[in-house]
Tab-separated table of C-alpha atoms in Angstrom:
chain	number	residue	atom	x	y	z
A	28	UNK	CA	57.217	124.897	-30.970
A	29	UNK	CA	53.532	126.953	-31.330
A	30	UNK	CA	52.188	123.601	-28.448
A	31	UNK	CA	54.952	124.340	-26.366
A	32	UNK	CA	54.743	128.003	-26.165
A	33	UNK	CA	50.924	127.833	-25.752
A	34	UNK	CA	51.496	125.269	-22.587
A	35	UNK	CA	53.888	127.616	-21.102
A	36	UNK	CA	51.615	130.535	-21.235
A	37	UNK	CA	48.345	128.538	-19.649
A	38	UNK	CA	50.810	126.675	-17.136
A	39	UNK	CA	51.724	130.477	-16.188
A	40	UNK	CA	48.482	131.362	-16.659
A	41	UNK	CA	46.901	128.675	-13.977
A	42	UNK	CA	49.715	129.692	-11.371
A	43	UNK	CA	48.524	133.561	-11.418
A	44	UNK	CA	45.189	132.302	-10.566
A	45	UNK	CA	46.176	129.739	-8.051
A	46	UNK	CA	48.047	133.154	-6.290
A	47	UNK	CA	45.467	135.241	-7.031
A	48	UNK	CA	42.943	132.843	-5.104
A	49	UNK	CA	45.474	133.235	-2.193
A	50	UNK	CA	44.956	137.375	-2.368
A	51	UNK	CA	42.118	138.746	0.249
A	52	UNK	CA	39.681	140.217	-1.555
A	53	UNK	CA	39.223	143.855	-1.198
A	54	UNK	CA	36.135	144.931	1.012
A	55	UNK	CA	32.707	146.103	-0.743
A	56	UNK	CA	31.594	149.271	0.860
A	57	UNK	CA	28.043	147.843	2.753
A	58	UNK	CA	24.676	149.094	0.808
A	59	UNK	CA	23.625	150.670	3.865
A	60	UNK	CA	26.977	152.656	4.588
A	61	UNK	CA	26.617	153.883	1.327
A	62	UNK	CA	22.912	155.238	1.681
A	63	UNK	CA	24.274	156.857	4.944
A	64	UNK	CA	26.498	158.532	3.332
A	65	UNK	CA	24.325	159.864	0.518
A	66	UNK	CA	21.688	161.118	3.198
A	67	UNK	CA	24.323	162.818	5.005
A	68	UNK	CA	25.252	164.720	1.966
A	69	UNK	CA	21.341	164.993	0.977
A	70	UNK	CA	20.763	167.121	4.528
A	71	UNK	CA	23.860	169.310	4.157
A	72	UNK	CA	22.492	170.402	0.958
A	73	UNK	CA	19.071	170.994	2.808
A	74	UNK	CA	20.020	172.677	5.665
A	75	UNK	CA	22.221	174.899	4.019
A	76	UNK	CA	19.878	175.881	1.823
A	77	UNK	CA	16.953	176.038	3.933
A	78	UNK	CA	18.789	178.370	6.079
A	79	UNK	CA	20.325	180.922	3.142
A	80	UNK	CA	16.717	181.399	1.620
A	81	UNK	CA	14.996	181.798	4.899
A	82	UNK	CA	17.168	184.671	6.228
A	83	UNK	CA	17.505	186.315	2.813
A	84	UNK	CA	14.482	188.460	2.619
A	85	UNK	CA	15.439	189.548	6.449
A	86	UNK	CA	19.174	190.464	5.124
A	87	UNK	CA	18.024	191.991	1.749
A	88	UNK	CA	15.633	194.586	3.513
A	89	UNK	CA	18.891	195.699	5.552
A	90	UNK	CA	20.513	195.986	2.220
A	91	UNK	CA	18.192	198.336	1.268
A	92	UNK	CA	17.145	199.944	4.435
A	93	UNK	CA	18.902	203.707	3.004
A	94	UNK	CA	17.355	203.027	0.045
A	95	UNK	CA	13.648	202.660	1.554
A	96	UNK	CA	14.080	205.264	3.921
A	97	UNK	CA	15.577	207.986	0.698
A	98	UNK	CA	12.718	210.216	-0.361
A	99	UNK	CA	12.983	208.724	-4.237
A	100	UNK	CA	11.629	205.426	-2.860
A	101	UNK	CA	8.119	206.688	-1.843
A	102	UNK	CA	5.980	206.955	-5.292
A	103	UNK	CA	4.776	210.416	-5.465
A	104	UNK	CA	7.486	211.980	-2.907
A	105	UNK	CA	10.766	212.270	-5.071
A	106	UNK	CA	11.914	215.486	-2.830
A	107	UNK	CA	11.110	214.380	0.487
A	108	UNK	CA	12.714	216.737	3.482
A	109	UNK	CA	10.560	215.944	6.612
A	110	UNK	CA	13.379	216.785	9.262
A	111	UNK	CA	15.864	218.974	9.681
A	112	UNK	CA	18.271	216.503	10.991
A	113	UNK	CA	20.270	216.635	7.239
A	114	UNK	CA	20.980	220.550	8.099
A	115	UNK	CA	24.259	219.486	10.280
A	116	UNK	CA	27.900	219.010	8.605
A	117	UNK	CA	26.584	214.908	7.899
A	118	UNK	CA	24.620	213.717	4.803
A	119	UNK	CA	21.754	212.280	6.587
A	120	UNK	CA	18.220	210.629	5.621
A	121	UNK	CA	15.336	212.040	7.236
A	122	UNK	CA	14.814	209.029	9.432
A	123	UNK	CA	17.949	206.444	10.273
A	124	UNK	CA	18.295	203.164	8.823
A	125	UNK	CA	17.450	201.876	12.648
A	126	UNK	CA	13.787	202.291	11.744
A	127	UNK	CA	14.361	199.752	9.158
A	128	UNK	CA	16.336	197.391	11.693
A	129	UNK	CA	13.383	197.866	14.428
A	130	UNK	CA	10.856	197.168	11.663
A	131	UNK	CA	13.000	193.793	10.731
A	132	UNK	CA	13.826	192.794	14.300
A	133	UNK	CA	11.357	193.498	16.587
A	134	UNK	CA	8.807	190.665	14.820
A	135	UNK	CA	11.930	188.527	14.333
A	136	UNK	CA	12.878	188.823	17.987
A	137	UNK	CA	9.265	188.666	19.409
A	138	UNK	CA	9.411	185.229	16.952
A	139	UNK	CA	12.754	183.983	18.841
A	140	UNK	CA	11.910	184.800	22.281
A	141	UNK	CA	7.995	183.083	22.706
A	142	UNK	CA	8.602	180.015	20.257
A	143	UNK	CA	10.621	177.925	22.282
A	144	UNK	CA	7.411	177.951	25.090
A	145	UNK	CA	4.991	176.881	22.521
A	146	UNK	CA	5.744	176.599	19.164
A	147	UNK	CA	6.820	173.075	19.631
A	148	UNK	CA	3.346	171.595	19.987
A	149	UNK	CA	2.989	173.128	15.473
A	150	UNK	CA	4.292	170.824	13.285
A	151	UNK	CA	7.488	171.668	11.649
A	152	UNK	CA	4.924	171.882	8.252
A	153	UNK	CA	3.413	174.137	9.020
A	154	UNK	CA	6.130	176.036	10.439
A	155	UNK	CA	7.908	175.786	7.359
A	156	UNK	CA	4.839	177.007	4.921
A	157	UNK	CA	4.590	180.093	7.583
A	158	UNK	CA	8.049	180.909	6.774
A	159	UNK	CA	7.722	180.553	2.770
A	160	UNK	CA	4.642	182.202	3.244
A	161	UNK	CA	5.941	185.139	5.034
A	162	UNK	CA	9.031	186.013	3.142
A	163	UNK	CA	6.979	185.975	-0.079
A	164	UNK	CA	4.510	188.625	0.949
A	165	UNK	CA	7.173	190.882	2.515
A	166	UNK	CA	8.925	190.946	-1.024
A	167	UNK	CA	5.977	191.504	-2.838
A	168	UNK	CA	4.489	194.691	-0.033
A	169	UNK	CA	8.131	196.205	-0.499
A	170	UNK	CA	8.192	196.273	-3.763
A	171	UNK	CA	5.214	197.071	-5.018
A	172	UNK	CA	3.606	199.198	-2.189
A	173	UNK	CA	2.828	202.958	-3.198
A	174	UNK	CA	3.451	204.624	0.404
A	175	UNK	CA	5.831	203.803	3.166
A	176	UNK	CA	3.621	202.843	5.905
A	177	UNK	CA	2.635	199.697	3.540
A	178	UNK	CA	6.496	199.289	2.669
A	179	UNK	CA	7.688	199.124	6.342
A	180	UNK	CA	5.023	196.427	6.925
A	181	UNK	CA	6.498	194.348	4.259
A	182	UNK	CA	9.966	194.586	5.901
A	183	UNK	CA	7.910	193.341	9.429
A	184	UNK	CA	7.097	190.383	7.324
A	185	UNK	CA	10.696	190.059	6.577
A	186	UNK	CA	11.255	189.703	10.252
A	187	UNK	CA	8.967	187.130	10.810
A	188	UNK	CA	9.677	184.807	7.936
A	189	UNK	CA	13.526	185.625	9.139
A	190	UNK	CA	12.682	184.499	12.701
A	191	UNK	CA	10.484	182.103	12.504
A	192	UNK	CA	12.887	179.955	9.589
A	193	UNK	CA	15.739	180.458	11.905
A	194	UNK	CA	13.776	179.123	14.891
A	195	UNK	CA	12.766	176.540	12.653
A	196	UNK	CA	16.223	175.659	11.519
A	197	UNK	CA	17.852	175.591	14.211
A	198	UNK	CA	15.647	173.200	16.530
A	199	UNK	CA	15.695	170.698	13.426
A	200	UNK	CA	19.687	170.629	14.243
A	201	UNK	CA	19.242	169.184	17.226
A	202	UNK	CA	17.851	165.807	15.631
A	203	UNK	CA	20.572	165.501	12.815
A	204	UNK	CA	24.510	164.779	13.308
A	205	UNK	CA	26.820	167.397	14.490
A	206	UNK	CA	28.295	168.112	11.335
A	207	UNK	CA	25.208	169.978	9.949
A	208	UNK	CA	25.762	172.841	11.964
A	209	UNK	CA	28.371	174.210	9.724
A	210	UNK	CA	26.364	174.036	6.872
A	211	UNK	CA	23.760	175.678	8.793
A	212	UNK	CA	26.074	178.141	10.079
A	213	UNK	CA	27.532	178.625	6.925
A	214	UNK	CA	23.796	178.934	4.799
A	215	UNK	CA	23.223	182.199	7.474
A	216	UNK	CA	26.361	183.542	5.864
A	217	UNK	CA	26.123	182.557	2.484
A	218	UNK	CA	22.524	184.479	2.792
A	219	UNK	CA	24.182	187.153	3.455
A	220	UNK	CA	26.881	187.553	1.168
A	221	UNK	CA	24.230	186.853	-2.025
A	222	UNK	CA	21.625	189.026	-0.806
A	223	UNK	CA	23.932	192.120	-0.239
A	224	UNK	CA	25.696	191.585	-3.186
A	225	UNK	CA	22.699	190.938	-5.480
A	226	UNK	CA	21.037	193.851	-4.091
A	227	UNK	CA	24.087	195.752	-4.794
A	228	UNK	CA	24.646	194.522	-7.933
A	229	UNK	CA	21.194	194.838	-9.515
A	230	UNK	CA	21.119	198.466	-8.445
A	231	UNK	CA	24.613	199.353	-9.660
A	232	UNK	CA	23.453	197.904	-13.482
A	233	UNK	CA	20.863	200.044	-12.965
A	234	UNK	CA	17.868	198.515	-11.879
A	235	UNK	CA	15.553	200.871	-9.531
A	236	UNK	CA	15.242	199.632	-5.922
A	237	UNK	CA	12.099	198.387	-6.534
A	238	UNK	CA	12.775	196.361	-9.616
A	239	UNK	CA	15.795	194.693	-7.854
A	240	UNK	CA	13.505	193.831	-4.876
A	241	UNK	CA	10.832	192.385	-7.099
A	242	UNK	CA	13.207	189.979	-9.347
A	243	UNK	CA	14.012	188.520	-5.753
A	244	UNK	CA	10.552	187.295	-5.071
A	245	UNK	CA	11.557	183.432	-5.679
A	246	UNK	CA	14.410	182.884	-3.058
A	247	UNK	CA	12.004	181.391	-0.807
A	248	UNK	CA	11.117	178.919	-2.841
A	249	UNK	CA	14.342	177.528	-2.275
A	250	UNK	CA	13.033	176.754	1.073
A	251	UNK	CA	10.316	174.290	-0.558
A	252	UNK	CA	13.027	172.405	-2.345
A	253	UNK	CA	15.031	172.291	0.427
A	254	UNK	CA	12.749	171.277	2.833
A	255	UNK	CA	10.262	168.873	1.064
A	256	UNK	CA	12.242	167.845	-1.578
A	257	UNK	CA	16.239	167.009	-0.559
A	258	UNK	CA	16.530	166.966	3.528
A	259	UNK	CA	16.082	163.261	4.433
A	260	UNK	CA	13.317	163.632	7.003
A	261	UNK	CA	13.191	162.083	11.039
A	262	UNK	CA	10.573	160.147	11.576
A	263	UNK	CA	7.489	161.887	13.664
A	264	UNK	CA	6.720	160.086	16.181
A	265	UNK	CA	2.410	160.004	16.402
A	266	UNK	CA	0.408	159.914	19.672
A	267	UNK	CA	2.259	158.518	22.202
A	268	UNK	CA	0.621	156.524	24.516
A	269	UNK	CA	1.343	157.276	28.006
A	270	UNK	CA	-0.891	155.738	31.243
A	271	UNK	CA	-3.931	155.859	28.350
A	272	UNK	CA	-2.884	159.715	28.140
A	273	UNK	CA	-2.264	161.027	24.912
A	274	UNK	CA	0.855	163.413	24.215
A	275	UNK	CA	-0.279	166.880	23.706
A	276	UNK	CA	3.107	167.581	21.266
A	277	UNK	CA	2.457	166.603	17.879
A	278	UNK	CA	5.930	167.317	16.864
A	279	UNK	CA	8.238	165.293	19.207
A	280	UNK	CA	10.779	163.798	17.041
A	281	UNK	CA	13.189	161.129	17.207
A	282	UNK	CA	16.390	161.456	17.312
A	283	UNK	CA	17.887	160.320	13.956
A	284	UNK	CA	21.596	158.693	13.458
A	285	UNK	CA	22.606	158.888	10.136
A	286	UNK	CA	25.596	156.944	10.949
A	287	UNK	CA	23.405	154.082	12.650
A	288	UNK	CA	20.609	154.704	10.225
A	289	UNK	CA	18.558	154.178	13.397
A	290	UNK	CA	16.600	156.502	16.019
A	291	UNK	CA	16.062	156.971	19.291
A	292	UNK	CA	13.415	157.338	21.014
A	293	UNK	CA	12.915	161.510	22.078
A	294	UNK	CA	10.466	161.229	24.801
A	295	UNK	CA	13.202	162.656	27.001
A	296	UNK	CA	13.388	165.822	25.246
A	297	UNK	CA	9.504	166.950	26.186
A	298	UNK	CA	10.607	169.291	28.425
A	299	UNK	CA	8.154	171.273	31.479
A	300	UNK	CA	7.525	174.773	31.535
A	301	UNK	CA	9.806	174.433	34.758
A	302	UNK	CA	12.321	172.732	33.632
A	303	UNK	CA	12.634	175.205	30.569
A	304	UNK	CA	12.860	178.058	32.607
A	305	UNK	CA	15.992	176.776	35.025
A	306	UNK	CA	17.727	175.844	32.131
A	307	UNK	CA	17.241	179.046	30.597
A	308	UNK	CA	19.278	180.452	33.418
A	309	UNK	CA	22.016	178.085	32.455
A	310	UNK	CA	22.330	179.421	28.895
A	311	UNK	CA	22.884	182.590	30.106
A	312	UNK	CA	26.807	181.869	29.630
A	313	UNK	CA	25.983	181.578	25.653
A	314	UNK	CA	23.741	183.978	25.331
A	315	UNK	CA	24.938	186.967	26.899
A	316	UNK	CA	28.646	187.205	25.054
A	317	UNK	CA	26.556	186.886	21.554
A	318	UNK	CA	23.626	189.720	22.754
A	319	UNK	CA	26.920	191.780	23.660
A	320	UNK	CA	28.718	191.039	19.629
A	321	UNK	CA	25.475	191.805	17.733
A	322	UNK	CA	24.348	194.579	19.882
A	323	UNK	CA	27.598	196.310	18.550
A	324	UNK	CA	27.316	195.143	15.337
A	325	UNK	CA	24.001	196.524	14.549
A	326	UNK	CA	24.156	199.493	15.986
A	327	UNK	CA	27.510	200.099	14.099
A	328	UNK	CA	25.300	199.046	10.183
A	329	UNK	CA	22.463	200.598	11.223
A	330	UNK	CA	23.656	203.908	13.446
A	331	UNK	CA	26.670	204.567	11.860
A	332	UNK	CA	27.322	203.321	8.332
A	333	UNK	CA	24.969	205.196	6.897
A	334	UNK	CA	27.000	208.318	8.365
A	335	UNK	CA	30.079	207.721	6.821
A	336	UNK	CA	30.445	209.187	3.760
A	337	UNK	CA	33.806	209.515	1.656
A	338	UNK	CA	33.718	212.587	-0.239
A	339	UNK	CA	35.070	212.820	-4.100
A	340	UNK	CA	35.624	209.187	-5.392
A	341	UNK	CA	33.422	206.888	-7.842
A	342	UNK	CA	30.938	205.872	-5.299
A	343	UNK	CA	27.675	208.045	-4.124
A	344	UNK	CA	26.825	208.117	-0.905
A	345	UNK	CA	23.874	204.816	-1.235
A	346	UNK	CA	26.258	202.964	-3.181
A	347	UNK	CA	29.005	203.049	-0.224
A	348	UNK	CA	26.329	202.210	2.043
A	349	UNK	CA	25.423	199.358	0.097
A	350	UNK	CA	28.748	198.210	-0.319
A	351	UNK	CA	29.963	198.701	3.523
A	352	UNK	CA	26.882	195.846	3.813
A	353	UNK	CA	28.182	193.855	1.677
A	354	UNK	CA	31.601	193.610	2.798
A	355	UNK	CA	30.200	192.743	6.093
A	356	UNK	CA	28.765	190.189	4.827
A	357	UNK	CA	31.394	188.644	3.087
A	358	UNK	CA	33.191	188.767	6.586
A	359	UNK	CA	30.109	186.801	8.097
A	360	UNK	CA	30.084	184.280	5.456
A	361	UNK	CA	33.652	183.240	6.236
A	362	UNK	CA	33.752	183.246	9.556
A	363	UNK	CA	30.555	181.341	9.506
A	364	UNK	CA	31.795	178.722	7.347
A	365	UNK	CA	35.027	177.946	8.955
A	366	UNK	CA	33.943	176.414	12.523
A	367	UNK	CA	35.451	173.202	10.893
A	368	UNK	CA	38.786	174.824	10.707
A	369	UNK	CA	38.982	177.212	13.748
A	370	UNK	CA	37.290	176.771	16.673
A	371	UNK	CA	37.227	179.207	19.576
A	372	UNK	CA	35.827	178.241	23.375
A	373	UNK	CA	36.167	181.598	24.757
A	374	UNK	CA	33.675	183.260	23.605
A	375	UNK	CA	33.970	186.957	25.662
A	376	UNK	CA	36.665	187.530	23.173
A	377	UNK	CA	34.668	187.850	21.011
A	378	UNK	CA	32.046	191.003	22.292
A	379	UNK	CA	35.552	192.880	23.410
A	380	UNK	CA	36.914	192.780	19.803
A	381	UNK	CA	32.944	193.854	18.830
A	382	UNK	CA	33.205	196.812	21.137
A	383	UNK	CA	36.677	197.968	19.953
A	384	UNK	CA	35.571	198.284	16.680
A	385	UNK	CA	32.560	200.328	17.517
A	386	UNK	CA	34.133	202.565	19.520
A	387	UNK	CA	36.512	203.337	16.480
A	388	UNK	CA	33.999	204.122	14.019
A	389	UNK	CA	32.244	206.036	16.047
A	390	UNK	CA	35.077	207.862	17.049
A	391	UNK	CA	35.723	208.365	13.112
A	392	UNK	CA	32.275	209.388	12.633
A	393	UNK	CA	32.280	212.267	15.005
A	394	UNK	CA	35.313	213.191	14.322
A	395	UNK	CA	35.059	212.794	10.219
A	396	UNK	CA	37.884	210.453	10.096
A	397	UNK	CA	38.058	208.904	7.288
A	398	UNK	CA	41.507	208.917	5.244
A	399	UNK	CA	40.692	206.297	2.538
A	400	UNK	CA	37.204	204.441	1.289
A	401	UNK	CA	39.330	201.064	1.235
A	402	UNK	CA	40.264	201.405	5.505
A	403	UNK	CA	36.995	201.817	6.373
A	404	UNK	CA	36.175	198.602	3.924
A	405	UNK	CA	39.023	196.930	5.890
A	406	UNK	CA	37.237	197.710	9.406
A	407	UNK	CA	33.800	196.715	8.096
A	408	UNK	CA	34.923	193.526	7.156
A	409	UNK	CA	36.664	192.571	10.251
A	410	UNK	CA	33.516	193.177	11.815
A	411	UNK	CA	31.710	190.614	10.246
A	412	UNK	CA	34.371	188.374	11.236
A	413	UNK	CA	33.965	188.772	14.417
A	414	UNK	CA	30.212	188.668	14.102
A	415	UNK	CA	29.841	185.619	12.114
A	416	UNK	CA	32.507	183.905	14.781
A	417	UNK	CA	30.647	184.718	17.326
A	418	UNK	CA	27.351	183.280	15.790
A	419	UNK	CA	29.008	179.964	14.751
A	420	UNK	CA	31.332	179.182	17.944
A	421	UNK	CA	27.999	179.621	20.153
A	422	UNK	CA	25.834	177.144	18.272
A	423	UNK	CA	28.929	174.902	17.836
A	424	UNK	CA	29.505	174.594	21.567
A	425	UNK	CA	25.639	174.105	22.005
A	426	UNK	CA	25.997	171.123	19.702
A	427	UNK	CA	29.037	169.653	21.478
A	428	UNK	CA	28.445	170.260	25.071
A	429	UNK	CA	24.906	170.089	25.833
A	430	UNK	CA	22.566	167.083	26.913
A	431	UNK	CA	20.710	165.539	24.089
A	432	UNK	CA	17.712	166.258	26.371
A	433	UNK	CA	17.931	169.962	26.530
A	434	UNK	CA	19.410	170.597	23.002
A	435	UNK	CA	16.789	172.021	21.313
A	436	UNK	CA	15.866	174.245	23.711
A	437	UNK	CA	18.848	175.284	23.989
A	438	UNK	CA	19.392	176.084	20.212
A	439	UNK	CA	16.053	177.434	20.079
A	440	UNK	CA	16.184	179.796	22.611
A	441	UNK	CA	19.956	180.707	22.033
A	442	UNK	CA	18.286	182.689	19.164
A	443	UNK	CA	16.490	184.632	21.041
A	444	UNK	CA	19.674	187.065	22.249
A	445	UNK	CA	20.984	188.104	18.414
A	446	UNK	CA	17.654	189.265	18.009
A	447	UNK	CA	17.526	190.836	21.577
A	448	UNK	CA	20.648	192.604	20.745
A	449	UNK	CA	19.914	193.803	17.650
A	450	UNK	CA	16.524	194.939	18.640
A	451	UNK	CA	18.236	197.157	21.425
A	452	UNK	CA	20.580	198.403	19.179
A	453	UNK	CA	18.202	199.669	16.782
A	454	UNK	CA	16.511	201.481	19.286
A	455	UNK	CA	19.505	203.486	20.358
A	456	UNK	CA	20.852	203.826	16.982
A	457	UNK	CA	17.981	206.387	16.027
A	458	UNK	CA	18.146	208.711	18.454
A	459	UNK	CA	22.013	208.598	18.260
A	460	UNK	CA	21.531	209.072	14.279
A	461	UNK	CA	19.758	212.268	15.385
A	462	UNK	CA	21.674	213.793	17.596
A	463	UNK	CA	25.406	213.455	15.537
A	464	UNK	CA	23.118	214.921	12.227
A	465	UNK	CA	22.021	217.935	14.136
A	466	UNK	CA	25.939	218.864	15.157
């Protein structure tokens, strides 16, 4: 009985396997898909982070432009009343935040505009230890500097590290799959959000402005890791010989796949002075709706915020300025990050939205409109919306539409018009500041 049970089970036993044989066997996922796969997740990680620690010193200066330009920041000048402007109906600082901005900018934007005539003949290296380099020093000046002079100098440093990372950053898209440029996008925003609210945060346990500068000194190593340590690097191509000429561009990449796990060969993209310039022309369809959306932003953080004040509830007058930036912010980050969900190809809607909002907070400036701190919270945010969607819809197109061949000029020098546009706007914002204090 025990046999014949025992013959039944292996006869059953050997007909399973002789179906199972039949069965196709499922597919191994190939050793090289699988690398592709973790370098594509290797240079998410990199870009996103390269991007959120290179623009944080530029955002957290913004953060704490009132804070700089407030009489208790300079050591030895705790009662500081220089001008009269603070006389009118407004709370005002001496001096307007836009001195700050122009301090930040006007490095960053002279940065954005020359570097895509020249700086690609330095290697992305050293471009990268410039920016580390920078953003280090401007934290350190801020912070520890005894007079303002030295401090504003620190926040030019700001601007530089801020351009030149971002200039950095963004031509390196141009060599890496499409998908990056969310994470890019998103790492702008995500600098953002942290630096505002860290800033914020450090002051409202109460840390002195100073001390939560200081602590902040380490962000850009985040850079190094980023850089050196995760981002799968494209292959640099050396001296190319050409008719027994060598190539004067010692940073020409190739383009990498990481799909195809191949490259391609990027002579193409060594564009002519000449050729630059007529395509610049072209871009003029990107760049102009974007210098329009962060003209209006800026001058609205950096003319008007500081303006606003709502009179008799838990928050002083720096700590709603701080906290209008960081809502912002948080309305960049979003927007910034969501390109893989919404995507918008009319990009003029997005300076007329810009505009509107401008127009109403000036309006409730001058008029002292404001019914309820939360509104104004609601308006701020919406703003960075429409900032941030701006920012990431440009670059997006860029990395859809454009010829392989032109592409990194094109990202490069798309820069170049936030900064414009800021610049421009912090210009105008100080008079402005000026003229509504004295009313």
């Amino acid at each position: 009985m025990g046999k014949t049970k025992s013959s039944k089970f292996q006869r059953l036993r050997g007909e399973q396997e002789e179906q199972d044989a039949f069965l196709p066997e499922e597919p191994a996922v190939p050793a090289d898909v699988q690398k592709c796969c973790k370098e594509k997740i290797r240079n998410l990680a990199a870009f996103w982070l390269f991007e959120a620690c290179s623009s944080y010193m530029y955002v957290v200066m913004l953060s704490a432009a009132y804070d700089i330009l407030g009489g208790q920041y300079e050591i030895g000048n705790a009662t500081s009343q220089e001008n009269d402007t603070s006389r009118g109906r407004f709370d005002c600082n001496p001096l307007s935040t836009g001195a700050v901005l122009l301090a930040n900018v006007l490095p960053d934007m002279f940065v954005t505009l020359s570097a895509p005539w020249y700086l690609h003949h330095i290697s992305y290296d050293i471009k990268v230890f410039s920016t580390v380099t920078s953003a280090v020093l401007s934290c350190l000046i801020v912070s520890l500097s005894p007079i303002r002079a030295l401090t504003i100098f620190g926040v030019v440093c700001a601007g530089i590290s801020g351009g030149l990372g971002e200039f950095t950053c963004v031509s390196l898209l141009s060599f890496y799959d499409k998908s990056v440029v969310s994470v890019w996008s998103s790492g702008t925003g995500g600098a953002g959000i942290v630096a505002s609210i860290a800033y914020a945060g450090l002051i409202e346990v109460g840390m002195t402005p100073r001390n939560a500068l200081l602590v902040q000194v380490i962000v850009p190593l985040g850079i190094v890791v980023g850089y050196w340590c995760v981002l799968v690097r494209v292959p640099t191509s050396k001296l190319i010989q050409n008719d027994v000429q060598e190539d004067d561009d010692p940073d020409r990449l190739e383009e990498y796949d990481p799909f195809q796990g191949k490259c391609e060969d990027a002579e193409e993209r060594h564009l002519t002075f000449e050729e630059r310039a007529k395509y610049f022309q072209y871009l003029l369809k990107y760049i102009i709706p974007l210098w329009l959306v962060y003209f209006g932003s800026y001058f609205i953080n950096h003319g008007l915020l500081e303006l606003i004040f709502v009179r008799g509830i838990w928050l002083s007058h720096e700590s709603q300025y701080r906290w209008f930036q960081v809502l912002y912010q948080v309305g960049v980050f979003i927007s910034r990050s969501s390109i893989n969900l919404f995507t918008c190809r009319i990009l003029w809607i997005f300076p007329i939205l810009q505009w509107a909002v401008l127009v109403l907070i000036l309006s409730g400036v001058y008029f002292e409109w404001t019914p309820s701190i939360f509104l104004i919270f609601g308006i701020i945010f919406f703003e960075g919306i429409v900032s941030g969607a701006s920012y990431v819809n440009t670059f997006y197109l860029i990395s859809q539409n454009e010829d392989p061949k032109y592409k990194e000029f094109a990202m490069g020098a798309t820069t170049a018009s936030e900064s414009c546009g800021i610049a421009i706007a912090g210009m105008i914002a100080i008079p402005v500041h000026d003229a509504i204090c004295r009313i």
